[in-house]
Amino acid sequence: MRLFADRHPTDGTLRRLVDEPAGVADADRAHVAGCDVCLAGLARARADADAVGAALSPAALTLAGTTGAAGTDAAWHRLSAAVAAQARPALVPAPAPARASRWRGALRSPVVAAMGVVVVLGGAGAAAAADWLQVFRTEEVAAVPVSTTDLVGLPDLTAYGDVTFVSEPDVREVADAAAAEDATGLEAPEVAELPTGVTGEPAWTVGGRAVAEFTFSADRAAQAAAAAGETLPPPPAGLDGATFRLEAGPGVAAVWSEARGVPALVVGRVTAPVAYSSGVPFETARDYLLGLPGLPDELAAQLRTFTGDGTTLPLPVPAELATVSTADVDGTEATVLATRDGTLHGVVWVEDGVVTGVAGSLSEDEVLAVARDLG
Amino acid sequence: MAGAPGAVRADLEQVFRTGYPAVVSVAARVLGSRDEAEDVAQEVFLSFARSAVPAAEAPGWLAVAAAHTALNHLRSGRRRAAREEAAADGPLSAPDVADTVVSREESGRVRAALARLPRKQAVALVLRHSGLSYADVAAALGLSPGSVGTTVRRAESALREELTSHAPVR
């Protein structure tokens, strides 16, 4: 190891020497100690840091207001009141507020349950990335009614910035439930009693964690808007260049096939997707992205309403193909999806950060029975 | 189920009591006013109450949220009239180590300059001056620890320029 750096350390290194010298490499420290240029740079960095520190110091400004435990107590009471005022309508579970019930009554499909699970399987995971600010963690699944036209018309995020896949999920088949558990760390969903007509052993599929990063670009978004004959609304401060990281998986699915090739029963379990922000508050980004040209106004409004607490995973559901209702699965509210012809049903719910879905060419009662007895 | 819409996290009070002073401190560095910082802290904890941020990650999340929310206040001009009234009260009665006392005018200039900085620079600067380590700032902002110094240095250089270009002769 060299004890003396040949080149002048960067301004950033000099800055760190001011207040965290232990974080600077020995070779850089040795260089600075014997280099007049760097010593002068260090002195400037120290002077600037001191001046700015003093200017920013609240002690130099009005300190009116209560400090200490009494101040914290008073602030806690204020917060408690605000939280209670906000929470009151939202905490009523079943008879949802009028706004929610309007769309909730209009929703979902069983195809989508399976699709949702598959999407999440192929999508991303939840191990907390320590260097990312977590802004969103799925705790509830809800579907949004859209027509297939709307689905096609949903804005492709690549038009609004860079999408990078950091980690692919590597979806593959494994031999059995034990292998699936080994591969994913998730408890493999075991079906206690197969519905009538479903027989044999399932094929087990697992996927690892998938990670994608989306960096918003105001220039790109403006171009996309112009191409659509629209004007891009001005992005909120800080959004341009802000990066969001989406993680999903790992996940596991068990599929019982029918002779026709259509899955008779699919049971999937995946770690709920989580989104992280590198800075810009999630609400800011969400509200802006939802308002971008190309997203139907009605759908945008629904999304905004229903991701209001930032904990819902919306599953777009083709309204003409499916219907949606809710049911109770062992104390958890689940989303039930049904194709309009009634041949396929599915149910999806989220518990403790894990999304579980059951779907198949079965009746609603059958999928719910499987869901409620899952091991 | 843990995440019913509108549910308030169970550990809120504990996280609040532990983290409140730090959140106020970060916001006060941005705003230069404790009253306003307390308003910001309320907003930050209201967001936190509805979030599923793991408790272990709460300190970093709260610090970043405090900086952003306070900077939003600065930029949007949502500053309470009380601040202007306070400014009319005359000289500061604050602790007065001569070198650290800044005039209200200087404070106003610093805050205006802070609001004009690129957001990442502003947040990094405020977090570092609030006592977060380089590693903490890097983690909170998705920067490499090595680039935190550079980011903070640029911010300080810009702010210092703002201060010295208008500095009264003492």
Coordinates of N, CA and C in Angstrom, one line a residue, chain A residues 10-13 15-20 41 44-45 47-69 71-80 82-83 86-88 90-91 104 128-135 137 139-141 237-238 276-281 283-284 309 311-312 331-333 349-352, chain B residues 1-8 12-13 16-17 20-21 25 28-30 32-35 38-39 41-42 45-47 49-54 57 60-62 64-65 68 72 75 80 86 92 94-95 99-104 107 110-111 114 119-120 125-126 128-129 132-135 138-142 145-146 149-150 152-153 155-157 159-160 163:
Chain A
T10 N -9.1 15.0 -4.1 CA -10.2 15.9 -4.6 C -10.6 16.9 -3.5
D11 N -11.4 17.9 -4.0 CA -12.0 18.8 -3.0 C -12.9 18.1 -2.0
G12 N -13.5 17.0 -2.5 CA -14.4 16.3 -1.6 C -13.6 15.6 -0.5
T13 N -12.5 15.1 -0.9 CA -11.6 14.5 0.1 C -11.1 15.5 1.2
R15 N -12.6 18.2 1.9 CA -13.8 18.5 2.8 C -14.0 17.5 3.9
R16 N -13.8 16.3 3.6 CA -14.0 15.2 4.6 C -12.9 15.3 5.7
L17 N -11.7 15.7 5.2 CA -10.6 15.9 6.2 C -11.0 16.9 7.3
V18 N -11.9 17.8 6.9 CA -12.3 18.9 7.9 C -13.0 18.3 9.1
D19 N -13.9 17.4 8.8 CA -14.7 16.9 10.0 C -14.8 15.4 10.1
E20 N -14.2 14.7 9.2 CA -14.2 13.2 9.4 C -12.9 12.6 8.9
G41 N -6.1 24.5 0.1 CA -7.4 24.0 -0.2 C -8.2 23.5 1.0
R44 N -9.3 26.5 3.0 CA -10.5 27.1 2.4 C -11.8 26.3 2.7
A45 N -11.6 25.0 2.6 CA -12.7 24.1 2.9 C -13.2 24.3 4.3
A47 N -12.8 26.9 6.3 CA -13.4 28.2 6.5 C -14.8 28.2 5.9
D48 N -15.0 27.7 4.7 CA -16.3 27.6 4.2 C -17.3 26.8 5.0
A49 N -16.8 25.7 5.5 CA -17.6 24.8 6.3 C -18.0 25.5 7.6
D50 N -17.1 26.2 8.2 CA -17.4 26.9 9.5 C -18.4 28.0 9.3
A51 N -18.2 28.7 8.2 CA -19.1 29.9 7.9 C -20.5 29.4 7.6
V52 N -20.6 28.4 6.8 CA -21.9 27.8 6.5 C -22.5 27.2 7.7
G53 N -21.7 26.5 8.4 CA -22.2 25.8 9.6 C -22.8 26.8 10.6
A54 N -22.2 28.0 10.7 CA -22.7 29.0 11.6 C -23.9 29.6 11.1
A55 N -23.9 29.8 9.8 CA -25.1 30.4 9.1 C -26.3 29.5 9.2
L56 N -26.1 28.2 9.2 CA -27.2 27.3 9.2 C -27.6 27.0 10.6
S57 N -26.8 27.3 11.6 CA -27.1 26.8 12.9 C -28.3 27.5 13.5
P58 N -29.3 26.7 13.9 CA -30.5 27.2 14.5 C -30.2 28.0 15.8
A59 N -29.0 27.7 16.4 CA -28.7 28.4 17.7 C -28.5 29.8 17.4
A60 N -28.1 30.2 16.2 CA -27.9 31.6 15.9 C -29.2 32.3 15.5
L61 N -30.2 31.6 15.6 CA -31.5 32.2 15.2 C -32.5 32.1 16.3
T62 N -33.7 32.4 15.9 CA -34.7 32.4 17.0 C -34.9 31.0 17.5
L63 N -34.8 30.9 18.8 CA -35.0 29.6 19.4 C -36.3 29.6 20.3
A64 N -37.1 30.6 20.0 CA -38.4 30.6 20.7 C -39.1 29.2 20.5
G65 N -39.8 28.8 21.5 CA -40.4 27.4 21.4 C -39.8 26.6 22.5
T66 N -40.6 25.6 22.9 CA -40.2 24.8 24.0 C -39.3 23.7 23.5
T67 N -38.2 23.5 24.3 CA -37.3 22.4 24.0 C -37.5 21.4 25.0
G68 N -36.8 20.3 24.8 CA -36.8 19.2 25.8 C -38.1 18.4 25.9
A69 N -38.2 17.6 26.9 CA -39.3 16.6 27.0 C -40.6 17.3 26.9
G71 N -41.5 19.9 25.3 CA -41.8 20.3 23.9 C -42.1 19.1 23.1
T72 N -41.4 18.0 23.4 CA -41.7 16.7 22.7 C -43.1 16.2 23.0
D73 N -43.5 16.3 24.3 CA -44.8 15.9 24.7 C -45.9 16.7 24.0
A74 N -45.7 18.0 24.0 CA -46.7 18.8 23.3 C -46.8 18.5 21.8
A75 N -45.7 18.3 21.2 CA -45.6 18.0 19.8 C -46.3 16.6 19.6
W76 N -46.1 15.7 20.5 CA -46.7 14.4 20.4 C -48.3 14.5 20.4
H77 N -48.7 15.3 21.4 CA -50.2 15.5 21.5 C -50.8 16.0 20.2
R78 N -50.0 17.0 19.6 CA -50.5 17.6 18.4 C -50.5 16.6 17.2
L79 N -49.5 15.8 17.2 CA -49.4 14.8 16.1 C -50.5 13.7 16.3
S80 N -50.7 13.3 17.6 CA -51.8 12.3 17.8 C -53.1 12.8 17.4
A82 N -53.7 15.0 15.0 CA -53.8 15.0 13.6 C -53.9 13.6 13.0
V83 N -53.2 12.7 13.6 CA -53.3 11.3 13.1 C -54.7 10.8 13.2
Q86 N -57.1 12.2 10.8 CA -56.9 11.6 9.4 C -57.4 10.2 9.3
A87 N -57.1 9.5 10.4 CA -57.3 8.0 10.4 C -58.8 7.7 10.5
R88 N -59.6 8.5 11.1 CA -60.9 8.1 11.5 C -61.7 7.5 10.3
A90 N -60.7 6.4 7.4 CA -60.0 5.3 6.8 C -59.9 4.0 7.5
L91 N -60.1 4.1 8.9 CA -59.9 2.9 9.7 C -61.2 2.1 9.7
R104 N -64.4 0.3 -6.1 CA -64.2 -1.0 -5.6 C -65.3 -2.0 -6.1
A128 N -34.5 -5.1 2.3 CA -34.3 -3.7 2.3 C -32.9 -3.3 1.8
A129 N -32.9 -2.4 0.9 CA -31.6 -1.8 0.5 C -31.2 -0.7 1.4
A130 N -30.2 -0.9 2.1 CA -29.9 0.1 3.2 C -29.6 1.5 2.6
D131 N -29.2 1.5 1.4 CA -28.8 2.9 0.9 C -30.0 3.5 0.1
W132 N -31.2 3.0 0.2 CA -32.3 3.6 -0.4 C -33.4 3.9 0.6
L133 N -34.0 5.0 0.4 CA -35.1 5.4 1.2 C -36.3 4.7 0.8
Q134 N -36.9 3.9 1.7 CA -38.1 3.2 1.3 C -39.3 4.1 1.2
V135 N -40.0 4.1 0.2 CA -41.1 5.0 0.0 C -42.4 4.2 -0.1
R137 N -44.3 0.3 0.3 CA -44.3 -1.2 0.6 C -45.7 -1.7 0.4
E139 N -48.9 -3.5 1.0 CA -49.6 -4.1 2.1 C -51.0 -4.5 1.7
E140 N -51.4 -4.1 0.6 CA -52.8 -4.5 0.2 C -52.8 -4.5 -1.3
V141 N -53.6 -5.5 -1.8 CA -53.7 -5.6 -3.3 C -55.1 -5.0 -3.6
A237 N -39.8 20.3 -8.1 CA -38.4 20.4 -7.8 C -37.8 19.1 -7.4
G238 N -36.7 18.8 -8.0 CA -35.9 17.6 -7.5 C -36.3 16.4 -8.2
Y276 N -38.2 2.2 -3.6 CA -37.4 3.1 -2.8 C -37.2 4.4 -3.6
S277 N -37.0 5.5 -2.9 CA -36.7 6.7 -3.6 C -35.3 7.2 -3.1
S278 N -34.6 7.8 -4.0 CA -33.3 8.4 -3.6 C -33.4 9.8 -3.0
G279 N -34.6 10.2 -2.9 CA -34.7 11.5 -2.3 C -36.1 12.1 -2.4
V280 N -36.6 12.3 -3.6 CA -37.9 13.0 -3.8 C -39.0 12.2 -3.1
P281 N -39.8 12.8 -2.3 CA -40.8 12.1 -1.6 C -41.7 11.3 -2.6
E283 N -44.9 10.7 -2.6 CA -46.1 11.4 -3.0 C -45.9 12.4 -4.1
T284 N -44.8 13.1 -4.0 CA -44.5 14.1 -5.0 C -44.4 13.4 -6.4
D309 N -52.3 6.0 0.6 CA -51.5 5.7 1.8 C -50.2 5.1 1.4
T311 N -49.5 2.2 0.2 CA -49.3 0.9 0.5 C -50.1 -0.1 -0.3
T312 N -50.6 0.3 -1.4 CA -51.5 -0.6 -2.1 C -50.8 -0.9 -3.5
G331 N -59.1 -13.7 8.1 CA -59.0 -12.4 8.8 C -58.4 -11.3 8.0
T332 N -57.9 -11.7 6.8 CA -57.3 -10.7 5.9 C -58.3 -10.4 4.7
E333 N -58.4 -9.1 4.4 CA -59.3 -8.8 3.3 C -58.6 -9.2 2.0
W349 N -54.2 -11.8 -1.8 CA -54.2 -11.0 -0.6 C -52.7 -10.8 -0.2
V350 N -52.5 -9.8 0.7 CA -51.2 -9.5 1.2 C -51.2 -9.6 2.7
E351 N -50.2 -10.3 3.2 CA -50.1 -10.4 4.7 C -48.6 -10.4 5.1
D352 N -48.3 -9.5 6.0 CA -46.9 -9.5 6.5 C -45.9 -9.3 5.3
Chain B
M1 N -54.6 -7.7 9.4 CA -53.5 -7.4 8.4 C -52.8 -6.1 8.7
A2 N -51.6 -6.1 8.5 CA -50.8 -5.0 8.9 C -51.1 -3.7 8.2
G3 N -51.5 -3.8 6.9 CA -51.5 -2.6 6.1 C -52.8 -2.1 5.7
A4 N -53.9 -2.2 6.5 CA -55.2 -1.7 6.1 C -55.0 -0.2 5.7
P5 N -55.7 0.2 4.7 CA -55.6 1.6 4.4 C -55.9 2.5 5.6
G6 N -55.1 3.4 5.8 CA -55.4 4.3 6.9 C -54.8 3.9 8.3
A7 N -54.3 2.6 8.3 CA -53.8 2.1 9.6 C -52.6 2.9 10.0
V8 N -52.5 3.2 11.3 CA -51.4 3.9 11.8 C -50.4 2.9 12.5
L12 N -45.4 4.2 16.3 CA -45.3 5.6 16.0 C -44.8 6.4 17.2
E13 N -45.4 6.2 18.4 CA -45.0 7.1 19.5 C -43.5 6.9 19.9
F16 N -41.4 8.5 17.3 CA -41.6 10.0 17.4 C -40.8 10.5 18.6
R17 N -40.9 9.9 19.8 CA -40.2 10.4 20.9 C -38.7 10.3 20.7
Y20 N -38.0 12.9 17.2 CA -38.5 14.3 17.1 C -37.5 15.4 17.1
P21 N -36.6 15.3 18.2 CA -35.6 16.4 18.2 C -34.7 16.5 17.0
S25 N -34.4 19.5 14.4 CA -33.1 20.1 14.2 C -32.7 20.2 12.7
A28 N -34.9 22.9 11.2 CA -34.5 24.2 11.6 C -33.3 24.7 10.9
R29 N -32.4 23.8 10.6 CA -31.2 24.3 9.8 C -31.6 24.8 8.4
V30 N -32.6 24.2 7.9 CA -33.1 24.7 6.5 C -33.8 26.0 6.7
G32 N -34.2 28.0 9.5 CA -33.7 29.0 10.4 C -34.8 29.4 11.5
S33 N -35.7 28.6 11.7 CA -36.8 29.0 12.6 C -37.3 27.7 13.3
R34 N -37.3 27.7 14.6 CA -37.8 26.5 15.3 C -39.3 26.3 15.2
D35 N -40.0 27.4 15.2 CA -41.5 27.2 15.1 C -41.8 26.6 13.7
E38 N -40.9 23.0 13.6 CA -41.9 22.1 14.4 C -43.1 21.8 13.5
D39 N -43.5 22.8 12.7 CA -44.6 22.5 11.7 C -44.2 21.4 10.7
A41 N -41.9 19.1 11.2 CA -41.8 17.9 11.8 C -43.1 17.2 11.9
Q42 N -44.2 17.9 12.1 CA -45.5 17.4 12.2 C -45.9 16.7 10.8
F45 N -43.8 13.5 10.4 CA -44.3 12.3 11.2 C -45.7 11.8 10.7
L46 N -46.5 12.7 10.2 CA -47.8 12.3 9.7 C -47.5 11.3 8.5
S47 N -46.6 11.7 7.6 CA -46.2 10.8 6.5 C -45.7 9.5 7.1
A49 N -46.3 8.1 9.9 CA -47.3 7.3 10.6 C -48.0 6.4 9.6
R50 N -48.1 6.8 8.3 CA -48.8 6.0 7.4 C -47.9 5.1 6.6
S51 N -46.6 5.2 6.8 CA -45.7 4.4 6.0 C -45.4 3.1 6.6
A52 N -44.7 2.3 5.9 CA -44.3 1.0 6.4 C -42.7 0.9 6.5
V53 N -42.2 2.1 6.6 CA -40.7 2.1 6.7 C -40.3 1.3 8.0
P54 N -39.4 0.4 7.8 CA -39.0 -0.4 9.0 C -38.4 0.5 10.1
E57 N -34.9 1.7 9.9 CA -34.5 2.6 8.9 C -35.1 4.0 9.1
G60 N -32.8 7.5 9.2 CA -32.4 8.1 7.9 C -33.6 8.6 7.1
W61 N -34.7 7.8 7.1 CA -35.9 8.2 6.4 C -36.4 9.6 6.9
L62 N -36.4 9.7 8.2 CA -36.9 10.9 8.8 C -36.1 12.1 8.5
V64 N -34.1 12.6 5.9 CA -34.2 13.0 4.5 C -35.6 13.7 4.3
A65 N -36.6 13.1 4.9 CA -37.9 13.6 4.7 C -38.0 15.0 5.3
H68 N -36.2 17.5 2.9 CA -37.0 17.7 1.7 C -38.2 18.6 2.0
N72 N -39.0 22.2 0.7 CA -40.2 22.5 -0.1 C -40.9 23.7 0.5
R75 N -39.0 26.8 -0.7 CA -39.2 27.1 -2.1 C -40.6 27.5 -2.4
R80 N -44.5 31.2 7.3 CA -45.6 31.8 8.1 C -45.3 33.3 8.3
A86 N -41.5 38.2 13.5 CA -40.4 38.1 14.4 C -39.2 38.9 13.9
L92 N -31.4 40.0 17.4 CA -31.5 38.7 18.0 C -31.2 38.7 19.5
A94 N -30.5 35.7 20.7 CA -30.1 34.4 20.8 C -28.7 34.3 21.4
P95 N -28.2 33.1 21.7 CA -26.9 32.9 22.2 C -25.9 33.6 21.3
D99 N -18.8 34.9 16.7 CA -18.6 34.4 15.3 C -19.8 33.6 14.8
T100 N -20.6 33.2 15.7 CA -21.7 32.3 15.2 C -23.0 33.1 15.0
V101 N -23.1 34.3 15.5 CA -24.3 35.0 15.3 C -24.4 35.5 13.9
V102 N -25.5 35.3 13.3 CA -25.7 35.7 11.9 C -26.8 36.7 11.9
S103 N -26.7 37.7 11.2 CA -27.8 38.6 11.1 C -29.0 38.0 10.4
R104 N -30.2 38.5 10.7 CA -31.4 38.0 10.0 C -31.2 38.1 8.5
S107 N -29.1 35.4 7.3 CA -29.9 34.2 7.3 C -30.8 34.1 6.1
V110 N -28.8 33.2 3.1 CA -28.4 31.8 3.1 C -29.5 30.9 2.7
R111 N -30.7 31.2 3.3 CA -31.8 30.4 2.9 C -32.2 30.5 1.5
L114 N -29.8 28.5 -0.4 CA -30.1 27.1 -0.1 C -31.2 26.6 -1.0
R119 N -31.2 20.1 -5.5 CA -31.8 19.5 -4.3 C -30.8 18.5 -3.6
K120 N -30.1 17.7 -4.3 CA -29.2 16.7 -3.7 C -28.1 17.4 -2.9
L125 N -25.9 18.8 2.3 CA -25.3 19.8 3.1 C -26.1 19.9 4.5
V126 N -27.4 19.9 4.4 CA -28.1 20.0 5.7 C -28.0 18.8 6.6
R128 N -25.4 16.7 6.6 CA -24.1 16.7 7.2 C -24.0 17.7 8.4
H129 N -24.5 18.8 8.2 CA -24.4 19.8 9.2 C -25.4 19.5 10.4
L132 N -25.2 14.0 10.6 CA -25.1 12.6 10.1 C -23.7 12.4 9.5
S133 N -23.2 11.2 9.7 CA -21.9 10.9 9.2 C -21.9 10.8 7.6
Y134 N -20.7 10.8 7.1 CA -20.6 10.7 5.6 C -21.3 9.5 5.1
A135 N -21.1 8.4 5.8 CA -21.7 7.1 5.4 C -23.3 7.2 5.5
A138 N -24.5 9.3 2.6 CA -24.4 8.6 1.4 C -25.5 7.6 1.3
A139 N -25.8 6.9 2.4 CA -26.9 5.9 2.4 C -28.2 6.5 2.1
A140 N -28.4 7.6 2.8 CA -29.8 8.3 2.7 C -30.0 8.8 1.3
L141 N -29.0 9.2 0.6 CA -29.2 9.9 -0.7 C -28.7 9.0 -1.9
G142 N -28.3 7.8 -1.7 CA -27.9 6.9 -2.8 C -26.6 7.4 -3.4
P145 N -20.0 7.1 -0.6 CA -19.5 7.9 0.5 C -18.4 8.9 0.0
G146 N -17.7 8.5 -1.0 CA -16.7 9.4 -1.5 C -17.2 10.6 -2.2
G149 N -18.5 14.2 0.2 CA -17.6 15.3 0.4 C -17.7 16.3 -0.7
T150 N -17.6 15.8 -1.9 CA -17.7 16.7 -3.1 C -19.0 17.4 -3.2
V152 N -21.1 18.1 -0.7 CA -21.2 19.1 0.4 C -20.3 20.3 0.2
R153 N -19.1 20.0 -0.4 CA -18.1 21.1 -0.6 C -18.7 22.1 -1.6
A155 N -21.8 22.7 -2.3 CA -22.9 23.4 -1.7 C -22.3 24.5 -0.8
E156 N -21.3 24.2 0.0 CA -20.7 25.2 0.9 C -20.1 26.3 0.2
S157 N -19.4 26.0 -0.9 CA -18.7 27.0 -1.7 C -19.8 28.0 -2.3
L159 N -22.8 28.6 -1.0 CA -23.4 29.4 0.1 C -22.4 30.4 0.6
R160 N -21.1 30.1 0.7 CA -20.1 31.0 1.2 C -20.0 32.2 0.3
L163 N -22.7 34.5 1.0 CA -22.5 35.2 2.3 C -21.4 36.3 2.1

